[in-house]
PDB file of C-alpha atoms in Angstrom:
ATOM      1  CA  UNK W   1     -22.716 -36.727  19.652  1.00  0.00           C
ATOM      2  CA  UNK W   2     -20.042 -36.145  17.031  1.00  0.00           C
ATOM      3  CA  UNK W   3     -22.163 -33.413  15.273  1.00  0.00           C
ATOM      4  CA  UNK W   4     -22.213 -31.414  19.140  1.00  0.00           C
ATOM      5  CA  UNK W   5     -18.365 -32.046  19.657  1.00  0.00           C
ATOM      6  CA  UNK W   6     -17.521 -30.716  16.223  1.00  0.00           C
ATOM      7  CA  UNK W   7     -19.461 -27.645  16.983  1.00  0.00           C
ATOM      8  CA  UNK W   8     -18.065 -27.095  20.475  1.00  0.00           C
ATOM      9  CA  UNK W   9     -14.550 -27.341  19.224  1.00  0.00           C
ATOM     10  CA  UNK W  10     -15.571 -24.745  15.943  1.00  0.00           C
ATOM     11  CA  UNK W  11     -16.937 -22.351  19.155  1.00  0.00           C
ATOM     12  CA  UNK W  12     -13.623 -22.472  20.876  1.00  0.00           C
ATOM     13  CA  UNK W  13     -11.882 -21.887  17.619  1.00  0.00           C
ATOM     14  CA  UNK W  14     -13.722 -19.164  16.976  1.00  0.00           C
ATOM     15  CA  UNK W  15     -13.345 -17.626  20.487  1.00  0.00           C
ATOM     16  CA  UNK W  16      -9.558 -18.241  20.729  1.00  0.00           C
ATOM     17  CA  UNK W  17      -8.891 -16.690  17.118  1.00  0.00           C
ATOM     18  CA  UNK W  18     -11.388 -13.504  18.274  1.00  0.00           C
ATOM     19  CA  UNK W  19      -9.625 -13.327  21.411  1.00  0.00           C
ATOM     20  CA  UNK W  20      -6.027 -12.322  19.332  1.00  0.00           C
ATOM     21  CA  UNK W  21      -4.075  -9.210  19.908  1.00  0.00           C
ATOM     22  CA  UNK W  22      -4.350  -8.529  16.204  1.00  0.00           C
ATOM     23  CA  UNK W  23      -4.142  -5.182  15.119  1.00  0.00           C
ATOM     24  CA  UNK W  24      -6.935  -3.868  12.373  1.00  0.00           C
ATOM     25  CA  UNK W  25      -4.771  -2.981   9.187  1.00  0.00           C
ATOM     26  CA  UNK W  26      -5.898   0.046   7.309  1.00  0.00           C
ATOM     27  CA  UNK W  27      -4.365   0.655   3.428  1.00  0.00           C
ATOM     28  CA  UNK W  28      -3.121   4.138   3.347  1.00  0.00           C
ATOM     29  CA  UNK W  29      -2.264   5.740   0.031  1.00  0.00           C
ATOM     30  CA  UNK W  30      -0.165   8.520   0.073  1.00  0.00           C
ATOM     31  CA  UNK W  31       1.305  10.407  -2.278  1.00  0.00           C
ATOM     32  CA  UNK W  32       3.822  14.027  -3.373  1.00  0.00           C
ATOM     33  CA  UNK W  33       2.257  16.939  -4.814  1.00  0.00           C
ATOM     34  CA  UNK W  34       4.270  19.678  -5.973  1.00  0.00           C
ATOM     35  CA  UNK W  35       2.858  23.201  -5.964  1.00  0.00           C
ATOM     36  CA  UNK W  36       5.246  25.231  -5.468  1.00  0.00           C
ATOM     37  CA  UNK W  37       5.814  26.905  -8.894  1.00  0.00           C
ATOM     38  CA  UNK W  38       9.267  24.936  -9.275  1.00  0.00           C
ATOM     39  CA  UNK W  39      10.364  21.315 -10.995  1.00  0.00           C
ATOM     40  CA  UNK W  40      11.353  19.301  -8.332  1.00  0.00           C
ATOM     41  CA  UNK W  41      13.044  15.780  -7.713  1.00  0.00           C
ATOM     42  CA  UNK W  42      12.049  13.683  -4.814  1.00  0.00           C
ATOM     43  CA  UNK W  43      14.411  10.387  -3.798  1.00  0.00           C
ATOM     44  CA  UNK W  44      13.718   7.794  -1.467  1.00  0.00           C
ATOM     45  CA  UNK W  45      16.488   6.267   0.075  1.00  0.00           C
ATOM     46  CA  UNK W  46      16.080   2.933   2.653  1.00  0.00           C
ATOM     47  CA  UNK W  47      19.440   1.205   4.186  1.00  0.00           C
ATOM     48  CA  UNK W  48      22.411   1.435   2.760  1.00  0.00           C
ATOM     49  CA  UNK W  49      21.713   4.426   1.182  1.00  0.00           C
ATOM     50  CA  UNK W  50      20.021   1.941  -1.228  1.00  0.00           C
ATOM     51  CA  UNK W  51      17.434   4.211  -3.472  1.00  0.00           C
ATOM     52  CA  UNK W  52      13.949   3.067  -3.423  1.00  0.00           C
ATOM     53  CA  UNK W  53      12.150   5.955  -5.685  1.00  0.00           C
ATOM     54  CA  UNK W  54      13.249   9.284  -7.723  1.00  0.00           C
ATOM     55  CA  UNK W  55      10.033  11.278  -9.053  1.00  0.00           C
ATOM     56  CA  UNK W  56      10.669  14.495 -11.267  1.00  0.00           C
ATOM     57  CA  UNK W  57       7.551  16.139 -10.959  1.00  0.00           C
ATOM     58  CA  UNK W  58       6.498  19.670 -12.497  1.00  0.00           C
ATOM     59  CA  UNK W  59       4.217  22.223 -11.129  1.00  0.00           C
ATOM     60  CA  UNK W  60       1.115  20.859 -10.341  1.00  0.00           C
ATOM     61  CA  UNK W  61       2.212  17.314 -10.966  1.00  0.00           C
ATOM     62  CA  UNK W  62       1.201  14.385  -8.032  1.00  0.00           C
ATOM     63  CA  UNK W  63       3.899  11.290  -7.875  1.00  0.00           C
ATOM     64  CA  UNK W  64       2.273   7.651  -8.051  1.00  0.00           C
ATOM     65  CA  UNK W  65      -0.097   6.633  -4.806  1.00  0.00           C
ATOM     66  CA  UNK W  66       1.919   4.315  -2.357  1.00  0.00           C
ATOM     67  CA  UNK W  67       0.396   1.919  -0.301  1.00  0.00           C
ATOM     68  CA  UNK W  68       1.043   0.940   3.410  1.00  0.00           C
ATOM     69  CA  UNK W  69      -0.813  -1.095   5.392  1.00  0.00           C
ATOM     70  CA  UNK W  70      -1.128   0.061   8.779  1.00  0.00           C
ATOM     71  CA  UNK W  71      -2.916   0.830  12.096  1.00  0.00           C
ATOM     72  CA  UNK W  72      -2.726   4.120  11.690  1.00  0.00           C
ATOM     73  CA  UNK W  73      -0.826   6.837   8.911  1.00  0.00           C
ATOM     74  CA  UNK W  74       2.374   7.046   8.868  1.00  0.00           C
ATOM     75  CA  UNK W  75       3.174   9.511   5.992  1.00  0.00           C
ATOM     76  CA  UNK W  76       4.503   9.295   3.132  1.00  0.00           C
ATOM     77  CA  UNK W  77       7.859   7.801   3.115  1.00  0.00           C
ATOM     78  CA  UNK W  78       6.818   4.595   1.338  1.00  0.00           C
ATOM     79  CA  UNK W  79       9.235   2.944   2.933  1.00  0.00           C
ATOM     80  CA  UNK W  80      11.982   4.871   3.114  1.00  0.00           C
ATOM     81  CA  UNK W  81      13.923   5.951   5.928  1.00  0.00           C
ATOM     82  CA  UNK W  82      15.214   8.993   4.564  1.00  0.00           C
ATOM     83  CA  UNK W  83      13.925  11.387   2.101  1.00  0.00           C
ATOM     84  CA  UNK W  84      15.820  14.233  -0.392  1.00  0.00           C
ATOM     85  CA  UNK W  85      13.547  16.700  -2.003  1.00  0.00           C
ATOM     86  CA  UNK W  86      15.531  19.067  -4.422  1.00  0.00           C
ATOM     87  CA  UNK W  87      14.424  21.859  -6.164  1.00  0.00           C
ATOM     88  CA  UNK W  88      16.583  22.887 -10.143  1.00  0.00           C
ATOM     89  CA  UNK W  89      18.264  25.393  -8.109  1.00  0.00           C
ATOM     90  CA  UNK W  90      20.155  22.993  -5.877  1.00  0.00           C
ATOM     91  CA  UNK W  91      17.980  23.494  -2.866  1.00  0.00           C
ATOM     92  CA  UNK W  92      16.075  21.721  -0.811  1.00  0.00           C
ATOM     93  CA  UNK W  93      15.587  19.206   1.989  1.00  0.00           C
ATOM     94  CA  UNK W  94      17.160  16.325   3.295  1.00  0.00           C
ATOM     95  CA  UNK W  95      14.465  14.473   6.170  1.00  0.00           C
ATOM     96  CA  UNK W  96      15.320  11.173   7.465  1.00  0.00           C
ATOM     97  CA  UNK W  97      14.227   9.159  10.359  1.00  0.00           C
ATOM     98  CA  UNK W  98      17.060   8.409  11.704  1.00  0.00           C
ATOM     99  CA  UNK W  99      18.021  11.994  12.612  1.00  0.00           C
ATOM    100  CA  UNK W 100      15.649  14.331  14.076  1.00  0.00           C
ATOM    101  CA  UNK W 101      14.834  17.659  12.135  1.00  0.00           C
ATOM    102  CA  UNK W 102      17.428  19.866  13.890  1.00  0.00           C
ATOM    103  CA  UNK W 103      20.516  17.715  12.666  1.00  0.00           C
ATOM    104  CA  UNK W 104      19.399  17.648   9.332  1.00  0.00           C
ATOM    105  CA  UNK W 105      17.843  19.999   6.747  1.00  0.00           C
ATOM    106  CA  UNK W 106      14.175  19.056   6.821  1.00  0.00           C
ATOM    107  CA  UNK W 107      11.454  21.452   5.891  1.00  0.00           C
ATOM    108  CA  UNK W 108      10.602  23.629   9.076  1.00  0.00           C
ATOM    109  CA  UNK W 109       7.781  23.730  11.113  1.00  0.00           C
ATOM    110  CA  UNK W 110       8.727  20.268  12.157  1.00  0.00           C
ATOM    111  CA  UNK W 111       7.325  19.260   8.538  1.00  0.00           C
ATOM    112  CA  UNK W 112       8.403  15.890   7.353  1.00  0.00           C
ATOM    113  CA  UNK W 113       6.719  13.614   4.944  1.00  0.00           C
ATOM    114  CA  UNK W 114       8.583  10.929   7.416  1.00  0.00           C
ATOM    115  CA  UNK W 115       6.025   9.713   9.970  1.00  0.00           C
ATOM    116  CA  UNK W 116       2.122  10.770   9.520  1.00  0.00           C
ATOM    117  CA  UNK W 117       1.575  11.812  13.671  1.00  0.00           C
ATOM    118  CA  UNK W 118       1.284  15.381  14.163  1.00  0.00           C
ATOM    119  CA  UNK W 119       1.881  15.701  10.849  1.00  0.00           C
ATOM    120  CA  UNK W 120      -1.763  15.824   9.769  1.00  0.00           C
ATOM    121  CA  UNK W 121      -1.757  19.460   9.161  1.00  0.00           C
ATOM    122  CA  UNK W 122       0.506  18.954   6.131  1.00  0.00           C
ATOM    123  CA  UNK W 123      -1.493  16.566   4.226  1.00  0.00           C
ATOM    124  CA  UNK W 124      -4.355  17.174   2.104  1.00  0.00           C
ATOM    125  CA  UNK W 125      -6.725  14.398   2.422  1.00  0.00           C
ATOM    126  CA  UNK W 126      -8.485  13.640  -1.157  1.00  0.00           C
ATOM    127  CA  UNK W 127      -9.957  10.500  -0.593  1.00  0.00           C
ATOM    128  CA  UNK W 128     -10.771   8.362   2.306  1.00  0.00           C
ATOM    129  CA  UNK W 129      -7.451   7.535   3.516  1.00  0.00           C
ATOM    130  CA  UNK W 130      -5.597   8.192   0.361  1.00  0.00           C
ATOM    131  CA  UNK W 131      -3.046  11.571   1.193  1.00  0.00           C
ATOM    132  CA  UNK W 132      -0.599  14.098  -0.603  1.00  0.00           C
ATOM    133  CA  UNK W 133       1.953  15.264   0.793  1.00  0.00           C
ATOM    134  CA  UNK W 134       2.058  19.105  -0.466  1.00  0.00           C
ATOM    135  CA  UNK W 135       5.276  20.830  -1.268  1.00  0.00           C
ATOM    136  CA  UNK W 136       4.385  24.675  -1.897  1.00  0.00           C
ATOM    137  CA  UNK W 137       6.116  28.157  -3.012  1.00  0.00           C
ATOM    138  CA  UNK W 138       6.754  28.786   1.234  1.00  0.00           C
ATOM    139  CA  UNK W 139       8.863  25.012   0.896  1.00  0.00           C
ATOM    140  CA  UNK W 140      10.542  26.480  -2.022  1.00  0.00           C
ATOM    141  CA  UNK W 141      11.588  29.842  -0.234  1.00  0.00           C
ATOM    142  CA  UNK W 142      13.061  28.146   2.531  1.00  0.00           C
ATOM    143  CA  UNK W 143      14.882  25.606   1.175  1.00  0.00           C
ATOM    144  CA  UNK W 144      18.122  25.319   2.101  1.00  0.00           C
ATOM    145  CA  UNK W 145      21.526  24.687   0.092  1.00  0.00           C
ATOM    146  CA  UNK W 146      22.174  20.839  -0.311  1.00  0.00           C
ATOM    147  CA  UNK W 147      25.148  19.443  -0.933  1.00  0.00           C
ATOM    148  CA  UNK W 148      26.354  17.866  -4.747  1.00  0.00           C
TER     149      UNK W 148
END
């Protein structure tokens, strides 16, 4: 008798804990490539202005993988809420979530490494879920003028 009780209340265990709203988590690894031709320094800023990453990266050169777990992608931010690519020249772009693209100097074409839907087309996927974020010589021409 105790042996069928103990396996009734493992079934309803089991049924209440598959019965969860629980989203499935996916690890995402994302990272910045730069091919545009130019060195480049990419900062990533959460609140308070507080900085979270810096990467000087060369031609050709990929920053370290992040990893966010997630339903789906959600680019390459790594956290951070906004998001200053600048180029030796003093140019480049400023993207942050908290502004949309027009108040802000993002790339164009509605680019942002800041949230991964609709933003697929900017990636290049080289592993199963593992993403760069490309910055190219086109990036580089329009960049615009950012501030000291």
């Amino acid at each position: 008798m105790r042996l069928v009780l103990f396996t009734l209340l493992l079934s309803v265990l089991f049924l209440a804990k598959s019965c969860t709203d629980e989203e499935n988590l996916i690890d995402f690894k994302s990272s910045y490539k730069n091919v545009s031709g130019y060195p480049l320094l990419i900062s990533g800023y959460g609140s308070g202005n507080r900085l979270l990453y810096s990467y000087a990266l060369e031609n050709n050169d990929s920053s370290p993988n992040c990893t966010v777990s997630s339903p789906s992608f959600l680019g390459a931010s790594c956290g951070a809420d906004s998001i200053v690519v600048r180029f030796d020249s003093g140019r480049g772009f400023i993207c942050a979530s908290r502004f949309n693209n027009s108040s802000n100097q993002c790339f164009l074409s509605d680019k942002s490494p800041i949230g991964g839907t609709g933003q697929e087309e900017f990636y290049r996927e080289i592993f199963p879920n593992t993403f760069e974020f490309l910055i190219t010589k086109e990036d580089f021409e329009n960049a615009f003028e950012l501030p000291q």
